[in-house]
Amino acid sequence: MLKTSGKIFKIIRESKNMSLKEVAAGDISVAQLSRYERGMSGITVDAFYNCLKNMAVSLDEFQYVYHNYTEADDLVFSNRLSEAYRENNLVKLESILAECQALEKEFPKKKNYRLNTIIAMGTLSHCDQHFQVSKKDVDYLTDYLFSVDEWGRYELWLFTNSVDLLTSSTLETFASEMINRTQFYNNLPENRRRIIAMLLNVISVCIEENHLQVAMKFLNYMDNLKIPETELYERILIKFYKALYSYRVGGSYALTEMEQCLGTLEFLSAYGAAQRMKEQMERIVLPQLQICK
């Protein structure tokens, strides 16, 4: 790994047309940096970050090149799983689950492989009601999340994709503690996006299960996040869930707002998201209309 990272570092430095002296910039000796690039010795973390800064290269950019111009494995996996879910592709989801189970069996001591398997099972169960996740697996996931004091990108992803598996009390506890558990990371763009996705999932589940006080609590929190106008999908979902909440508490006028949100997604050709929104409206709106009749 030392030889590989040094080689990658050299590729980036040369692509910037910078000399060893320019990159070292007094933070490390030129000789030591040269040995690192040749795989002969390591450098401190501080020196590594300073040298990246001197090249105006972010850690994400370094990792992208390090992984042969592809995203890190966890991002590739989460993207594949999300894509299969959006497509409601049971064959693809079953294939992903089989891959997870194979890795878990090959590396039984690695927690993340078992956790990935549980999330894959949860995603499959969301698309196929006949598939169930065992209480033992849900407890394993819950215990892991409780054990981590500071949630990073991976923990946020786990929670975001498991809200349907958790009890309402556990869901509220985790969502409430999320702010404290992510305080060191929530300014990172990727983590911020995951926090927003997590909260939207929590709000959705709470509205469906009629935990309206909890739903309003997190809808109010979303208002304080000041989501940029460029993040249109998130803003549409927030508007939709506010209208769905209003409809739940008796605001029949909110149906028009929900239909506008649905129409916007369809206009933008976001048909998968629009279909899920339509299905959620049908699950909540139609029963209430029948009750009114």
CSV table of C-alpha atoms in Angstrom, one decimal, residues 12-289:
chain,number,residue,atom,x,y,z
A,12,ILE,CA,-0.8,13.6,-9.3
A,13,ARG,CA,2.2,15.8,-8.6
A,14,GLU,CA,3.5,15.4,-12.1
A,15,SER,CA,0.1,16.0,-13.6
A,16,LYS,CA,0.2,19.4,-11.7
A,17,ASN,CA,3.6,20.0,-13.3
A,18,MET,CA,5.0,20.7,-9.8
A,19,SER,CA,8.5,19.9,-8.5
A,20,LEU,CA,9.2,18.0,-5.3
A,21,LYS,CA,10.5,21.2,-3.8
A,22,GLU,CA,7.2,23.0,-4.6
A,23,VAL,CA,5.1,20.3,-3.1
A,24,ALA,CA,7.2,19.9,0.0
A,25,ALA,CA,7.2,23.6,0.6
A,26,GLY,CA,9.1,23.3,3.8
A,27,ASP,CA,6.5,21.0,5.4
A,28,ILE,CA,8.7,18.0,4.7
A,29,SER,CA,12.2,17.5,3.3
A,30,VAL,CA,12.5,17.0,-0.5
A,31,ALA,CA,14.5,13.8,0.1
A,32,GLN,CA,11.8,12.3,2.4
A,33,LEU,CA,9.1,13.1,-0.1
A,34,SER,CA,11.1,11.6,-2.9
A,35,ARG,CA,11.5,8.4,-0.8
A,36,TYR,CA,7.8,8.3,-0.2
A,37,GLU,CA,7.0,8.5,-3.9
A,38,ARG,CA,9.4,5.6,-4.6
A,39,GLY,CA,7.8,3.5,-1.8
A,40,MET,CA,11.0,3.5,0.3
A,41,SER,CA,9.5,5.2,3.4
A,42,GLY,CA,6.3,6.7,4.8
A,43,ILE,CA,5.4,10.2,5.8
A,44,THR,CA,3.3,11.5,8.6
A,45,VAL,CA,-0.3,12.2,8.2
A,46,ASP,CA,0.3,16.0,8.8
A,47,ALA,CA,2.9,16.0,6.1
A,48,PHE,CA,0.7,14.1,3.7
A,49,TYR,CA,-2.2,16.5,4.1
A,50,ASN,CA,0.0,19.6,3.9
A,51,CYS,CA,1.5,18.3,0.6
A,52,LEU,CA,-1.9,17.6,-0.8
A,53,LYS,CA,-2.9,21.2,0.2
A,54,ASN,CA,0.2,22.5,-1.5
A,55,MET,CA,-0.9,20.9,-4.7
A,56,ALA,CA,-4.5,22.1,-4.2
A,57,VAL,CA,-5.7,18.5,-4.2
A,58,SER,CA,-8.5,17.3,-1.9
A,59,LEU,CA,-8.4,14.0,-0.1
A,60,ASP,CA,-11.4,12.9,-2.1
A,61,GLU,CA,-9.5,13.6,-5.4
A,62,PHE,CA,-6.5,11.6,-4.1
A,63,GLN,CA,-8.8,8.7,-3.2
A,64,TYR,CA,-10.5,8.8,-6.6
A,65,VAL,CA,-7.1,8.4,-8.4
A,66,TYR,CA,-6.0,5.9,-5.8
A,67,HIS,CA,-9.0,3.7,-6.6
A,68,ASN,CA,-8.2,3.8,-10.3
A,69,TYR,CA,-10.5,6.7,-11.1
A,70,THR,CA,-13.6,5.1,-9.5
A,71,GLU,CA,-15.5,5.9,-6.3
A,72,ALA,CA,-14.6,4.1,-3.1
A,73,ASP,CA,-16.2,0.7,-2.7
A,74,ASP,CA,-18.8,1.8,-0.1
A,75,LEU,CA,-20.0,4.5,-2.4
A,76,VAL,CA,-20.2,2.1,-5.4
A,77,PHE,CA,-22.1,-0.4,-3.3
A,78,SER,CA,-24.6,2.2,-2.0
A,79,ASN,CA,-25.2,3.6,-5.5
A,80,ARG,CA,-25.8,0.2,-6.9
A,81,LEU,CA,-28.3,-0.6,-4.1
A,82,SER,CA,-30.1,2.7,-4.5
A,83,GLU,CA,-30.3,2.3,-8.3
A,84,ALA,CA,-31.8,-1.2,-7.9
A,85,TYR,CA,-34.3,0.1,-5.3
A,86,ARG,CA,-35.4,3.1,-7.5
A,87,GLU,CA,-35.9,0.7,-10.4
A,88,ASN,CA,-37.8,-1.8,-8.1
A,89,ASN,CA,-35.5,-4.4,-9.7
A,90,LEU,CA,-35.9,-7.5,-7.5
A,91,VAL,CA,-33.5,-9.6,-9.6
A,92,LYS,CA,-30.7,-7.0,-9.2
A,93,LEU,CA,-31.5,-6.6,-5.4
A,94,GLU,CA,-31.3,-10.4,-5.0
A,95,SER,CA,-28.0,-10.4,-6.8
A,96,ILE,CA,-26.6,-7.7,-4.6
A,97,LEU,CA,-27.8,-9.5,-1.5
A,98,ALA,CA,-26.1,-12.7,-2.7
A,99,GLU,CA,-22.8,-10.8,-3.2
A,100,CYS,CA,-23.1,-9.3,0.3
A,101,GLN,CA,-23.7,-12.7,1.9
A,102,ALA,CA,-20.7,-14.2,0.1
A,103,LEU,CA,-18.4,-11.5,1.4
A,104,GLU,CA,-19.9,-11.9,4.9
A,105,LYS,CA,-19.2,-15.6,4.8
A,106,GLU,CA,-15.6,-15.1,3.5
A,107,PHE,CA,-14.8,-12.4,6.0
A,108,PRO,CA,-16.9,-13.2,9.1
A,109,LYS,CA,-14.9,-10.9,11.4
A,110,LYS,CA,-15.6,-7.8,9.3
A,111,LYS,CA,-18.7,-6.0,10.8
A,112,ASN,CA,-19.3,-3.9,7.7
A,113,TYR,CA,-20.0,-6.9,5.5
A,114,ARG,CA,-22.7,-8.2,7.8
A,115,LEU,CA,-24.1,-4.7,8.2
A,116,ASN,CA,-24.2,-4.3,4.4
A,117,THR,CA,-26.0,-7.7,4.1
A,118,ILE,CA,-28.7,-6.4,6.6
A,119,ILE,CA,-29.2,-3.2,4.6
A,120,ALA,CA,-29.5,-5.2,1.4
A,121,MET,CA,-32.1,-7.5,3.0
A,122,GLY,CA,-34.0,-4.4,4.3
A,123,THR,CA,-34.0,-2.9,0.9
A,124,LEU,CA,-35.2,-6.1,-0.7
A,125,SER,CA,-38.0,-6.4,2.0
A,126,HIS,CA,-39.1,-2.9,1.1
A,127,CYS,CA,-39.7,-4.0,-2.5
A,128,ASP,CA,-40.9,-7.5,-1.8
A,129,GLN,CA,-43.2,-7.8,1.2
A,130,HIS,CA,-42.7,-11.6,1.3
A,131,PHE,CA,-39.1,-11.1,2.3
A,132,GLN,CA,-38.5,-10.4,5.9
A,133,VAL,CA,-35.5,-9.3,8.0
A,134,SER,CA,-35.0,-11.3,11.2
A,135,LYS,CA,-35.1,-9.6,14.6
A,136,LYS,CA,-31.6,-10.9,15.3
A,137,ASP,CA,-30.3,-8.9,12.3
A,138,VAL,CA,-32.2,-5.8,13.2
A,139,ASP,CA,-30.8,-6.0,16.8
A,140,TYR,CA,-27.3,-6.4,15.4
A,141,LEU,CA,-27.7,-3.2,13.3
A,142,THR,CA,-29.3,-1.3,16.2
A,143,ASP,CA,-26.5,-2.3,18.7
A,144,TYR,CA,-23.9,-1.2,16.2
A,145,LEU,CA,-25.4,2.2,15.7
A,146,PHE,CA,-25.8,2.7,19.5
A,147,SER,CA,-22.1,1.8,20.0
A,148,VAL,CA,-20.8,4.5,17.7
A,149,ASP,CA,-20.4,7.9,19.5
A,150,GLU,CA,-19.8,9.9,16.3
A,151,TRP,CA,-21.6,8.9,13.2
A,152,GLY,CA,-19.8,9.4,10.0
A,153,ARG,CA,-20.8,8.8,6.4
A,154,TYR,CA,-21.2,5.0,6.8
A,155,GLU,CA,-23.4,5.2,9.9
A,156,LEU,CA,-25.6,7.8,8.3
A,157,TRP,CA,-26.0,5.6,5.3
A,158,LEU,CA,-26.9,2.6,7.5
A,159,PHE,CA,-29.5,4.5,9.4
A,160,THR,CA,-31.0,6.2,6.4
A,161,ASN,CA,-31.6,2.8,4.7
A,162,SER,CA,-32.9,1.0,7.8
A,163,VAL,CA,-35.6,3.4,9.1
A,164,ASP,CA,-38.3,0.9,8.0
A,165,LEU,CA,-36.8,-1.8,10.1
A,166,LEU,CA,-36.7,0.1,13.4
A,167,THR,CA,-39.3,0.5,16.1
A,168,SER,CA,-40.9,4.0,16.4
A,169,SER,CA,-39.1,4.6,19.7
A,170,THR,CA,-35.7,3.6,18.4
A,171,LEU,CA,-36.3,5.6,15.3
A,172,GLU,CA,-37.1,8.8,17.3
A,173,THR,CA,-34.1,8.2,19.6
A,174,PHE,CA,-31.7,7.8,16.8
A,175,ALA,CA,-33.0,10.7,14.8
A,176,SER,CA,-32.9,13.0,17.9
A,177,GLU,CA,-29.4,11.9,18.7
A,178,MET,CA,-28.3,12.2,15.1
A,179,ILE,CA,-27.5,15.9,15.5
A,180,ASN,CA,-25.0,15.2,18.3
A,181,ARG,CA,-23.6,12.1,16.7
A,182,THR,CA,-22.7,13.9,13.5
A,183,GLN,CA,-21.5,17.2,14.9
A,184,PHE,CA,-17.9,16.7,13.7
A,185,TYR,CA,-19.0,15.8,10.2
A,186,ASN,CA,-22.2,17.6,9.3
A,187,ASN,CA,-20.4,20.4,7.4
A,188,LEU,CA,-19.0,17.9,4.9
A,189,PRO,CA,-21.1,18.1,1.7
A,190,GLU,CA,-21.6,14.3,1.4
A,191,ASN,CA,-22.5,13.9,5.0
A,192,ARG,CA,-24.9,16.8,4.9
A,193,ARG,CA,-26.7,15.2,1.9
A,194,ARG,CA,-26.9,12.0,3.9
A,195,ILE,CA,-28.3,13.7,7.0
A,196,ILE,CA,-31.0,15.4,4.8
A,197,ALA,CA,-31.8,12.0,3.2
A,198,MET,CA,-32.0,10.4,6.6
A,199,LEU,CA,-34.4,13.0,8.0
A,200,LEU,CA,-36.6,12.8,5.0
A,201,ASN,CA,-36.9,9.0,5.4
A,202,VAL,CA,-37.6,9.4,9.1
A,203,ILE,CA,-40.3,12.0,8.4
A,204,SER,CA,-41.9,9.8,5.7
A,205,VAL,CA,-42.1,6.8,8.1
A,206,CYS,CA,-43.4,8.9,11.0
A,207,ILE,CA,-46.2,10.3,8.8
A,208,GLU,CA,-47.1,6.9,7.5
A,209,GLU,CA,-47.3,5.4,11.0
A,210,ASN,CA,-49.2,8.4,12.3
A,211,HIS,CA,-46.4,9.6,14.6
A,212,LEU,CA,-47.3,13.1,13.7
A,213,GLN,CA,-45.7,14.9,16.6
A,214,VAL,CA,-42.3,13.4,15.8
A,215,ALA,CA,-42.8,14.1,12.1
A,216,MET,CA,-43.5,17.8,12.8
A,217,LYS,CA,-40.4,18.0,15.1
A,218,PHE,CA,-38.1,17.0,12.2
A,219,LEU,CA,-40.0,19.0,9.6
A,220,ASN,CA,-39.2,22.0,11.8
A,221,TYR,CA,-35.6,21.0,12.0
A,222,MET,CA,-35.5,20.7,8.2
A,223,ASP,CA,-36.6,24.3,7.9
A,224,ASN,CA,-33.6,25.4,10.0
A,225,LEU,CA,-31.2,23.6,7.6
A,226,LYS,CA,-31.7,26.2,4.9
A,227,ILE,CA,-31.3,23.8,2.0
A,228,PRO,CA,-29.9,25.6,-1.1
A,229,GLU,CA,-32.2,26.2,-4.0
A,230,THR,CA,-30.0,24.1,-6.2
A,231,GLU,CA,-31.0,21.0,-4.2
A,232,LEU,CA,-34.4,20.9,-5.9
A,233,TYR,CA,-35.3,17.2,-5.2
A,234,GLU,CA,-34.9,17.6,-1.5
A,235,ARG,CA,-36.9,20.9,-1.5
A,236,ILE,CA,-39.7,19.2,-3.4
A,237,LEU,CA,-39.8,16.3,-0.9
A,238,ILE,CA,-39.9,18.7,2.1
A,239,LYS,CA,-42.8,20.5,0.5
A,240,PHE,CA,-44.5,17.2,-0.2
A,241,TYR,CA,-44.1,15.9,3.4
A,242,LYS,CA,-45.4,19.2,4.8
A,243,ALA,CA,-48.5,18.9,2.7
A,244,LEU,CA,-48.8,15.2,3.6
A,245,TYR,CA,-48.6,16.1,7.2
A,246,SER,CA,-51.2,18.8,6.8
A,247,TYR,CA,-53.5,16.4,5.1
A,248,ARG,CA,-53.0,13.9,8.0
A,249,VAL,CA,-54.2,16.5,10.5
A,250,GLY,CA,-57.2,17.5,8.4
A,251,GLY,CA,-56.0,20.0,5.9
A,252,SER,CA,-57.8,18.8,2.7
A,253,TYR,CA,-56.3,21.8,0.8
A,254,ALA,CA,-52.9,20.1,1.1
A,255,LEU,CA,-53.9,17.5,-1.6
A,256,THR,CA,-53.5,20.2,-4.3
A,257,GLU,CA,-49.9,20.9,-3.0
A,258,MET,CA,-49.1,17.2,-3.1
A,259,GLU,CA,-50.4,16.9,-6.6
A,260,GLN,CA,-48.2,19.9,-7.6
A,261,CYS,CA,-45.1,18.2,-6.2
A,262,LEU,CA,-46.0,15.0,-8.0
A,263,GLY,CA,-46.5,16.9,-11.2
A,264,THR,CA,-43.1,18.7,-10.8
A,265,LEU,CA,-41.3,15.3,-10.5
A,266,GLU,CA,-43.1,14.0,-13.6
A,267,PHE,CA,-42.3,17.2,-15.5
A,268,LEU,CA,-38.6,16.6,-14.6
A,269,SER,CA,-38.9,13.0,-15.8
A,270,ALA,CA,-38.1,11.7,-12.3
A,271,TYR,CA,-40.5,8.9,-12.9
A,272,GLY,CA,-39.2,6.5,-10.2
A,273,ALA,CA,-39.4,9.2,-7.5
A,274,ALA,CA,-42.8,10.3,-8.8
A,275,GLN,CA,-44.1,6.7,-8.7
A,276,ARG,CA,-43.0,6.3,-5.0
A,277,MET,CA,-44.6,9.6,-4.2
A,278,LYS,CA,-47.8,8.6,-5.9
A,279,GLU,CA,-47.9,5.2,-4.0
A,280,GLN,CA,-47.4,7.0,-0.7
A,281,MET,CA,-50.3,9.4,-1.5
A,282,GLU,CA,-52.5,6.4,-2.3
A,283,ARG,CA,-51.6,4.7,0.9
A,284,ILE,CA,-52.6,7.7,3.0
A,285,VAL,CA,-55.1,9.8,1.0
A,286,LEU,CA,-57.4,7.1,-0.3
A,287,PRO,CA,-58.1,5.5,3.1
A,288,GLN,CA,-58.9,8.9,4.6
A,289,LEU,CA,-61.2,9.7,1.7
